[in-house]
Short mmCIF file of C-alpha atoms in Angstrom, two decimals:
data_model
loop_
_atom_site.label_atom_id
_atom_site.label_comp_id
_atom_site.label_asym_id
_atom_site.label_seq_id
_atom_site.Cartn_x
_atom_site.Cartn_y
_atom_site.Cartn_z
CA MET A 406 0.50 76.89 109.87
CA THR A 407 -3.16 77.48 109.34
CA PHE A 408 -3.04 78.33 105.65
CA TRP A 409 -1.83 74.93 104.48
CA PRO A 410 -3.31 71.66 105.61
CA ALA A 411 -1.41 70.23 108.54
CA ASP A 412 0.03 67.39 106.50
CA PHE A 413 1.35 69.56 103.68
CA ASN A 414 4.80 71.01 104.12
CA PRO A 415 5.45 73.83 101.65
CA ARG A 416 9.16 73.71 102.56
CA ASP A 417 9.63 70.14 101.40
CA ASP A 418 12.40 69.50 98.94
CA VAL A 419 9.77 68.18 96.59
CA VAL A 420 6.46 69.99 96.55
CA ALA A 421 3.53 69.68 94.21
CA ASN A 422 0.64 72.02 93.72
CA LEU A 423 -1.70 73.32 91.08
CA ASP A 424 -2.35 76.99 90.42
CA LEU A 425 -6.03 77.56 89.95
CA ALA A 426 -8.05 80.60 88.96
CA GLU A 427 -11.77 81.04 89.19
CA MET A 428 -13.63 83.81 87.39
CA ASP A 429 -17.08 84.83 88.50
CA THR A 430 -19.50 85.45 85.61
CA PRO A 431 -23.25 85.77 85.23
CA ASP A 432 -23.22 82.19 83.96
CA GLY A 433 -21.55 80.91 87.07
CA ALA A 434 -17.94 80.40 88.00
CA VAL A 435 -15.46 79.53 85.27
CA ARG A 436 -12.49 77.56 86.49
CA PHE A 437 -9.03 77.25 85.02
CA ILE A 438 -5.71 75.68 85.83
CA ILE A 439 -2.97 78.14 85.03
CA GLY A 440 -0.16 77.01 82.82
CA THR A 441 -0.72 73.31 82.41
CA ASP A 442 -3.01 70.93 80.58
CA GLY A 443 -5.49 68.42 81.86
CA VAL A 444 -8.71 68.55 83.80
CA PHE A 445 -8.63 68.67 87.57
CA ALA A 446 -11.65 67.59 89.59
CA ASP A 447 -11.36 69.02 93.08
CA SER A 448 -12.81 67.53 96.22
CA ASN A 449 -15.87 69.77 95.95
CA GLY A 450 -16.70 68.17 92.63
CA ASP A 451 -15.81 71.24 90.57
CA GLU A 452 -13.85 70.80 87.38
CA TRP A 453 -10.90 73.01 86.54
CA ILE A 454 -9.91 73.13 82.91
CA GLY A 455 -6.22 73.41 82.25
CA SER A 456 -4.50 74.91 79.29
CA SER A 457 -0.89 75.84 78.83
CA LEU A 458 -2.21 78.84 76.89
CA ILE A 459 -3.48 80.44 80.08
CA GLY A 460 -0.98 82.58 81.96
CA ALA A 461 -1.06 84.98 84.86
CA SER A 462 1.14 87.96 85.46
CA GLY A 463 3.02 88.40 88.70
CA LEU A 464 0.37 88.87 91.34
CA LYS A 465 1.00 91.54 93.92
CA SER A 466 -0.33 92.24 97.34
CA ALA A 467 -1.26 95.80 98.31
CA ILE A 468 1.54 96.38 100.77
CA ASN A 469 4.30 98.97 100.82
CA GLY A 470 2.43 101.15 98.37
CA ILE A 471 2.30 98.52 95.67
CA ALA A 472 -1.00 98.33 93.85
CA PRO A 473 -2.61 94.90 93.70
CA ALA A 474 -2.43 94.91 89.94
CA GLY A 475 -2.29 91.94 87.68
CA SER A 476 -3.76 90.21 84.69
CA VAL A 477 -4.54 86.80 83.34
CA SER A 478 -4.30 86.15 79.65
CA LEU A 479 -5.13 83.54 77.12
CA SER A 480 -2.84 83.47 74.09
CA PHE A 481 -3.90 81.36 71.19
CA PHE A 482 -4.06 80.97 67.46
CA GLN A 483 -7.51 81.49 66.05
CA ASP A 484 -8.56 78.49 64.04
CA PRO A 485 -10.06 79.95 60.86
CA ASN A 486 -12.68 77.21 60.77
CA ALA A 487 -13.78 77.67 64.36
CA PRO A 488 -16.05 80.47 65.60
CA ASP A 489 -14.11 83.63 66.29
CA LEU A 490 -13.37 83.57 70.01
CA VAL A 491 -12.53 87.26 70.18
CA GLU A 492 -15.89 88.12 68.59
CA GLN A 493 -17.67 85.88 71.06
CA ILE A 494 -15.93 87.60 73.95
CA ARG A 495 -16.78 91.01 72.53
CA ASP A 496 -20.41 90.01 72.22
CA LEU A 497 -20.46 89.19 75.90
CA GLY A 498 -18.96 92.59 76.58
CA LEU A 499 -16.95 93.94 79.46
CA ASP A 500 -19.98 93.95 81.76
CA TYR A 501 -19.81 90.19 81.76
CA ILE A 502 -16.81 90.33 84.05
CA LYS A 503 -16.42 93.93 85.19
CA GLY A 504 -16.67 94.39 88.91
CA ARG A 505 -16.79 90.66 89.47
CA ALA A 506 -14.28 88.66 91.42
CA ILE A 507 -11.42 86.57 90.14
CA ARG A 508 -10.16 84.22 92.80
CA PHE A 509 -6.85 82.47 92.86
CA TYR A 510 -6.54 79.15 94.56
CA THR A 511 -3.70 76.80 95.21
CA GLN A 512 -4.26 73.11 95.43
CA PRO A 513 -1.74 71.33 97.63
CA ILE A 514 -0.77 67.95 96.22
CA ARG A 515 0.67 65.59 98.78
CA SER A 516 1.00 62.54 96.55
CA GLN A 517 0.66 61.79 92.87
CA SER A 518 -2.73 60.24 93.61
CA GLU A 519 -4.05 63.62 94.59
CA TYR A 520 -3.95 64.86 91.03
CA GLN A 521 -6.89 62.56 90.46
CA ALA A 522 -8.34 62.25 93.94
CA PRO A 523 -7.55 65.36 96.00
CA ALA A 524 -8.08 65.00 99.70
CA THR A 525 -8.58 68.67 100.51
CA PRO A 526 -10.32 71.47 98.65
CA PRO A 527 -8.31 74.21 96.91
CA ILE A 528 -7.12 76.99 99.20
CA LEU A 529 -8.17 80.53 98.37
CA TRP A 530 -5.21 82.87 98.58
CA LEU A 531 -6.13 85.91 96.54
CA THR A 532 -9.30 87.65 95.42
CA ARG A 533 -9.24 90.49 92.95
CA ILE A 534 -11.89 92.48 91.12
CA MET A 535 -11.79 92.24 87.35
CA ARG A 536 -11.79 95.62 85.61
CA THR A 537 -10.60 95.48 82.04
CA LEU A 538 -10.72 93.25 79.06
CA SER A 539 -8.29 93.76 76.23
CA VAL A 540 -7.59 91.92 73.06
CA LYS A 541 -4.36 91.94 71.17
CA ALA A 542 -4.01 90.66 67.66
CA SER A 543 -0.74 90.32 65.92
CA GLY A 544 -0.62 88.90 62.46
CA ALA A 545 -3.48 86.98 60.97
CA GLN A 546 -4.23 84.44 63.67
CA ASP A 547 -2.24 85.23 66.79
CA ARG A 548 -4.55 86.50 69.54
CA VAL A 549 -4.17 87.40 73.19
CA ILE A 550 -7.17 88.03 75.43
CA THR A 551 -6.28 89.68 78.70
CA VAL A 552 -8.38 90.29 81.77
CA GLY A 553 -6.90 92.97 83.98
CA PHE A 554 -7.72 93.65 87.57
CA GLU A 555 -7.10 96.42 90.07
CA SER A 556 -4.32 98.57 88.72
CA TRP A 557 -2.71 101.57 90.44
CA ALA A 558 -4.48 103.79 87.89
CA GLU A 559 -7.78 102.22 88.75
CA HIS A 560 -9.80 105.40 89.28
CA ARG A 561 -7.76 107.76 87.20
CA ARG A 562 -9.72 107.38 83.98
CA SER A 563 -13.07 107.64 85.70
CA ALA A 564 -12.07 110.52 87.98
CA ARG A 565 -14.61 113.36 88.25
CA ARG A 566 -13.20 116.31 86.44
CA ILE A 567 -13.94 118.80 83.69
CA MET A 568 -11.91 118.24 80.58
CA LEU A 569 -10.73 121.01 78.32
CA ASN A 570 -12.94 120.13 75.36
CA THR A 571 -16.45 120.79 74.05
CA GLU A 572 -18.13 118.43 76.47
CA GLY A 573 -16.17 119.80 79.38
CA HIS A 574 -17.04 123.35 78.48
CA ALA A 575 -20.71 122.45 78.12
CA ILE A 576 -20.65 121.02 81.63
CA LEU A 577 -18.97 124.18 82.85
CA THR A 578 -21.47 126.59 81.27
CA GLY A 579 -24.48 124.35 81.71
CA SER A 580 -25.54 124.39 78.06
CA ALA A 581 -24.38 122.82 74.84
CA ASN A 582 -22.11 125.07 72.82
CA PRO A 583 -19.48 124.57 70.21
CA SER A 584 -16.66 126.19 72.14
CA LEU A 585 -13.26 124.65 71.90
CA GLU A 586 -14.39 122.61 68.92
CA PHE A 587 -11.43 123.77 66.91
CA MET A 588 -9.05 124.08 69.79
CA PRO A 589 -5.67 122.85 68.65
CA THR A 590 -4.83 119.69 70.44
CA THR A 591 -1.33 119.37 69.07
CA ASP A 592 1.33 121.97 68.61
CA THR A 593 2.44 120.60 65.28
CA GLN A 594 2.85 123.35 62.74
CA GLU A 595 1.97 122.06 59.33
CA GLU A 596 3.52 125.15 57.78
CA SER A 597 6.22 126.97 59.54
CA LEU A 598 5.17 130.55 60.18
CA PHE A 599 8.57 132.08 60.28
CA GLY A 600 11.34 131.38 57.84
CA MET B 1071 -9.80 72.49 65.88
CA GLN B 1072 -11.36 69.10 65.54
CA ARG B 1073 -8.77 66.57 66.61
CA ARG B 1074 -9.48 63.33 64.86
CA ILE B 1075 -8.28 60.12 66.38
CA ILE B 1076 -6.25 57.83 64.16
CA THR B 1077 -5.89 54.26 65.29
CA ILE B 1078 -2.55 52.83 64.30
CA PRO B 1079 -3.22 49.33 62.95
CA PRO B 1080 -1.78 46.88 65.49
CA GLY B 1081 0.39 44.97 63.03
CA LEU B 1082 1.74 48.00 61.19
CA LEU B 1083 4.67 48.99 63.35
CA ARG B 1084 7.53 46.61 64.00
CA PHE B 1085 9.47 48.03 66.89
CA LEU B 1086 13.22 48.13 66.98
CA SER B 1087 13.32 49.93 70.25
CA LEU B 1088 10.73 50.91 72.80
CA ASP B 1089 10.86 53.28 75.71
CA TRP B 1090 7.34 53.82 77.02
CA THR B 1091 7.54 55.65 80.28
CA ILE B 1092 5.82 58.23 82.41
CA ASP B 1093 6.96 61.82 82.35
CA TRP B 1094 6.12 63.15 85.79
CA ARG B 1095 6.90 66.67 84.60
CA GLY B 1096 8.69 68.01 87.62
CA GLN B 1097 10.50 71.30 87.46
CA SER B 1098 13.72 71.88 89.28
CA THR B 1099 15.27 75.10 90.44
CA GLY B 1100 18.56 73.54 89.53
CA GLN B 1101 21.19 72.03 91.71
CA SER B 1102 22.73 74.22 94.34
CA ASN B 1103 26.42 74.39 95.08
CA ALA B 1104 25.79 72.15 98.05
CA GLY B 1105 24.37 69.52 95.72
CA HIS B 1106 20.72 69.58 96.64
CA SER B 1107 17.80 70.74 94.60
CA LYS B 1108 14.19 71.71 95.04
CA LEU B 1109 11.53 70.26 92.83
CA VAL B 1110 8.05 71.44 92.01
CA TYR B 1111 5.45 69.21 90.45
CA ASN B 1112 2.60 71.27 89.10
CA ALA B 1113 1.42 69.37 86.06
CA PHE B 1114 -0.33 66.11 85.46
CA PRO B 1115 1.97 63.22 84.57
CA ILE B 1116 1.81 61.93 81.01
CA TRP B 1117 3.03 58.90 79.12
CA VAL B 1118 5.72 59.50 76.57
CA GLY B 1119 7.48 57.24 74.14
CA SER B 1120 9.86 57.48 71.25
CA PRO B 1121 9.86 54.05 69.67
CA GLN B 1122 12.02 53.27 66.71
CA VAL B 1123 10.26 51.20 64.10
CA VAL B 1124 11.20 49.41 60.93
CA LEU B 1125 8.98 49.78 57.91
CA SER B 1126 9.29 48.35 54.45
CA ASP B 1127 7.44 48.59 51.17
CA ALA B 1128 3.69 48.42 51.68
CA GLY B 1129 3.99 48.96 55.40
CA LEU B 1130 6.01 52.09 54.77
CA ALA B 1131 3.36 53.42 52.46
CA GLN B 1132 0.64 52.53 54.93
CA TRP B 1133 2.48 54.30 57.73
CA ARG B 1134 2.75 57.34 55.54
CA ALA B 1135 -1.02 57.27 55.07
CA VAL B 1136 -1.60 56.91 58.81
CA ASN B 1137 0.92 59.60 59.64
CA LEU B 1138 -0.48 62.09 57.17
CA GLN B 1139 -4.04 61.54 58.34
CA ALA B 1140 -3.00 62.90 61.71
CA GLN B 1141 -2.10 66.22 60.05
CA GLY B 1142 0.96 66.86 62.16
CA ARG B 1143 0.14 67.61 65.74
CA VAL B 1144 -3.55 68.15 65.09
CA GLY B 1145 -4.67 64.55 65.14
CA LEU B 1146 -4.35 62.09 67.95
CA TYR B 1147 -2.87 58.66 67.55
CA ARG B 1148 -4.56 55.83 69.34
CA ILE B 1149 -1.64 53.56 69.99
CA GLU B 1150 -1.47 50.04 71.23
CA MET B 1151 1.52 50.32 73.51
CA ARG B 1152 3.30 47.18 72.41
CA ASP B 1153 5.73 46.01 74.98
CA PRO B 1154 7.01 42.45 74.51
CA ILE B 1155 8.84 42.51 77.82
CA GLY B 1156 5.82 43.48 79.82
CA PHE B 1157 3.21 41.44 78.02
CA ARG B 1158 3.23 38.91 75.25
CA ILE B 1159 0.89 36.26 74.09
CA PRO B 1160 2.73 33.05 73.25
CA GLY B 1161 2.58 32.27 69.55
CA GLU B 1162 0.88 35.51 68.60
CA SER B 1163 1.37 36.49 64.98
CA ARG B 1164 1.84 40.01 63.76
CA LYS B 1165 -0.72 39.28 61.08
CA GLY B 1166 -3.41 38.78 63.67
CA ASN B 1167 -5.23 35.64 64.69
CA ALA B 1168 -6.29 33.06 62.14
CA PHE B 1169 -9.73 31.52 62.09
CA SER B 1170 -10.10 28.11 63.70
CA ASN B 1171 -9.40 26.40 60.40
CA GLY B 1172 -6.12 28.28 60.09
CA ALA B 1173 -7.33 30.58 57.34
CA PHE B 1174 -6.86 34.35 57.18
CA PHE B 1175 -8.98 36.96 55.46
CA ASN B 1176 -8.29 37.07 51.75
CA THR B 1177 -6.11 40.14 52.33
CA GLY B 1178 -3.82 37.83 54.27
CA VAL B 1179 -4.62 39.51 57.56
CA GLY B 1180 -6.16 37.83 60.55
CA VAL B 1181 -8.44 39.03 63.28
CA ALA B 1182 -7.10 41.60 65.72
CA PHE B 1183 -6.94 40.19 69.19
CA GLN B 1184 -7.30 42.53 72.07
CA PRO B 1185 -6.34 40.76 75.29
CA PHE B 1186 -8.39 42.03 78.17
CA GLY B 1187 -9.17 41.44 81.80
CA LEU B 1188 -12.04 42.57 83.96
CA ALA B 1189 -12.03 44.86 86.95
CA VAL B 1190 -13.24 43.17 90.11
CA GLY B 1191 -15.11 45.82 92.05
CA ALA B 1192 -15.21 49.49 91.21
CA VAL B 1193 -12.00 51.47 91.59
CA ALA B 1194 -11.86 55.20 92.26
CA ALA B 1195 -9.72 57.63 90.32
CA GLY B 1196 -6.39 58.25 92.03
CA SER B 1197 -6.21 54.69 93.28
CA GLU B 1198 -2.85 52.95 93.14
CA GLN B 1199 -4.12 49.40 93.24
CA MET B 1200 -6.96 47.35 91.87
CA ARG B 1201 -8.17 43.80 91.59
CA ILE B 1202 -8.27 42.28 88.16
CA ASP B 1203 -9.74 39.10 86.73
CA VAL B 1204 -7.69 37.78 83.80
CA SER B 1205 -9.86 34.76 83.03
CA PRO B 1206 -10.64 35.97 79.44
CA THR B 1207 -7.02 35.34 78.47
CA GLY B 1208 -5.64 33.44 81.41
CA ILE B 1209 -2.36 35.31 81.16
CA ALA B 1210 -1.18 36.49 84.54
CA PRO B 1211 -0.30 40.16 84.93
CA ARG B 1212 3.38 40.95 85.28
CA GLN B 1213 5.34 43.62 87.00
CA GLY B 1214 6.04 46.39 84.53
CA GLN B 1215 3.16 45.50 82.25
CA ILE B 1216 1.33 48.44 80.68
CA MET B 1217 -2.43 48.16 80.86
CA SER B 1218 -5.15 50.65 80.13
CA HIS B 1219 -8.76 51.46 80.72
CA ASP B 1220 -10.70 53.77 78.45
CA ASP B 1221 -7.45 54.74 76.69
CA TRP B 1222 -5.82 55.86 79.94
CA PRO B 1223 -2.71 53.69 80.32
CA PHE B 1224 -1.04 52.69 83.56
CA ALA B 1225 1.74 50.32 84.50
CA VAL B 1226 1.70 47.48 86.94
CA THR B 1227 4.08 47.89 89.85
CA TRP B 1228 3.37 44.76 91.85
CA VAL B 1229 1.26 41.63 91.49
CA ASP B 1230 -0.37 39.63 94.22
CA HIS B 1231 -2.14 36.42 93.33
CA VAL B 1232 -5.49 36.18 95.10
CA SER B 1233 -7.09 33.06 93.71
CA GLY B 1234 -7.63 31.44 90.35
CA ASP B 1235 -7.46 34.12 87.69
CA ILE B 1236 -7.88 36.96 90.15
CA TYR B 1237 -4.94 39.20 90.97
CA ASP B 1238 -4.33 42.32 92.97
CA VAL B 1239 -2.09 44.70 91.06
CA GLY B 1240 -0.37 47.92 92.05
CA LEU B 1241 -0.61 50.73 89.54
CA GLN B 1242 1.41 53.74 88.45
CA MET B 1243 0.56 56.41 87.54
CA PRO B 1244 -2.42 56.53 89.89
CA LEU B 1245 -5.62 55.83 87.98
CA ARG B 1246 -6.87 58.83 86.07
CA THR B 1247 -10.41 57.62 85.62
CA ALA B 1248 -12.69 55.72 87.88
CA ILE B 1249 -13.16 52.14 86.75
CA ALA B 1250 -16.55 50.52 87.12
CA ASP B 1251 -17.04 47.02 88.39
CA ASP B 1252 -16.60 44.44 85.62
CA ALA B 1253 -15.15 47.04 83.24
CA THR B 1254 -12.70 45.98 80.57
CA ILE B 1255 -9.01 46.43 81.26
CA ASN B 1256 -6.79 46.16 78.22
CA LEU B 1257 -3.86 43.99 79.14
CA ARG B 1258 -1.89 45.72 76.42
CA GLY B 1259 -2.27 49.39 77.09
CA HIS B 1260 -3.89 51.78 74.69
CA GLY B 1261 -3.32 55.50 74.90
CA LEU B 1262 -4.13 58.65 73.00
CA PHE B 1263 -0.97 60.37 71.90
CA GLU B 1264 0.05 63.30 69.82
CA ALA B 1265 3.22 63.78 67.89
CA THR B 1266 5.80 65.98 69.55
CA ASP B 1267 6.72 67.47 66.23
CA ASP B 1268 4.86 68.11 62.98
CA LEU B 1269 7.50 66.23 61.07
CA MET B 1270 7.36 63.26 63.40
CA GLY B 1271 7.26 59.98 61.55
CA ARG B 1272 8.71 61.05 58.26
CA ALA B 1273 10.22 57.87 56.96
CA GLU B 1274 13.31 58.13 54.87
CA TYR B 1275 13.94 55.05 52.81
CA ASN B 1276 16.88 53.94 50.86
CA ILE B 1277 17.37 51.89 47.74
CA ASN B 1278 16.58 48.85 49.84
CA ARG B 1279 13.15 50.34 50.57
CA VAL B 1280 13.42 50.01 54.31
CA ALA B 1281 12.93 52.89 56.71
CA ARG B 1282 13.75 53.05 60.38
CA PRO B 1283 12.17 56.26 61.63
CA ARG B 1284 12.20 57.18 65.29
CA LEU B 1285 8.75 58.24 66.32
CA SER B 1286 7.99 60.50 69.21
CA PHE B 1287 4.74 60.55 71.10
CA ARG B 1288 3.34 62.45 74.03
CA GLU B 1289 0.09 61.64 75.74
CA VAL B 1290 -2.81 64.05 75.35
CA LEU B 1291 -4.72 64.96 78.48
CA ASN B 1292 -7.26 67.41 77.09
CA ARG B 1293 -9.61 65.09 75.29
#
């Protein structure tokens, strides 16, 4: 095997590894451990911050017509006394991550010592391009921040087309006009016309 | 949230039972019909313990104060991991050490004594053995003893006498911090723990004013 180090057997009855994710941002790479707590210092000297609040969806490879879609999310309770994390993320904006890479690594652990003193650097196994940032709030304090990457509908929303609305008609005729402004967009009849 | 650290006064808890151990946090796929199983370890090991303690009167009230300061699982407890089997100082009193003339402070409490040794040579994180100089106390390390450095506890797995007060000791879990040369090693481990439950430590007492709560602690890695 060339992927794993020669002395790591992924088919052992007992295996140990750490799932790592690295997000590229204008402020440099941000590194996380997915799904567990603690701080992991890898053999390159980089620190990976772990939190059991960080989760990743099932990650797919683009084979057999499956889109390489996925997402990583951070679910947490907003501490009312702490700065609002969602607001901070919004201030940074989507451009902070859009089009940048998120890289997934796996760190083979051959002995318990390697949690503290890893002998080999993390192994890159997946690179994706971050596209979306969404925030979900339920209740007063429960928040989920999700970074999505590379879905099957990737280019659908930004496809070049003329929509059937005022802007679309203006593009079609080449000048601004109020056509279609009052075009019904639903077929709901507020008052029934017949009977 | 700010997680304040509450030090549990060393003499406060009288232990009825102790079970300090390391949770290696492996996950199993379950046992197959053929009787074998596959294990995955993908989390850092932590110390856990659920000691049962006996508290009475003033001690009970003091424990309540300590417990409530931690605000459930928000605060961290800095715990001296008492372990009479692994380490004990002959003739040590729960009240603390008296002055040389035998007197205590006027509260009736003595001076806290923190037995320590010194690291001989720097040790890297992840190491499973180190050399220790116990000349400050003169008490030899024992197998199974829980020591700590910088509030990261570890247990002694083997002891090899080098010379005088200098010993080589094997460690588990592997060291989580690097230890500098001549750094202090607490011969009675200290760790930073959180409660496993918000209601942990509620002490129910009876007409005899004695409570025997079972506490439950889990080490905190994100500090």
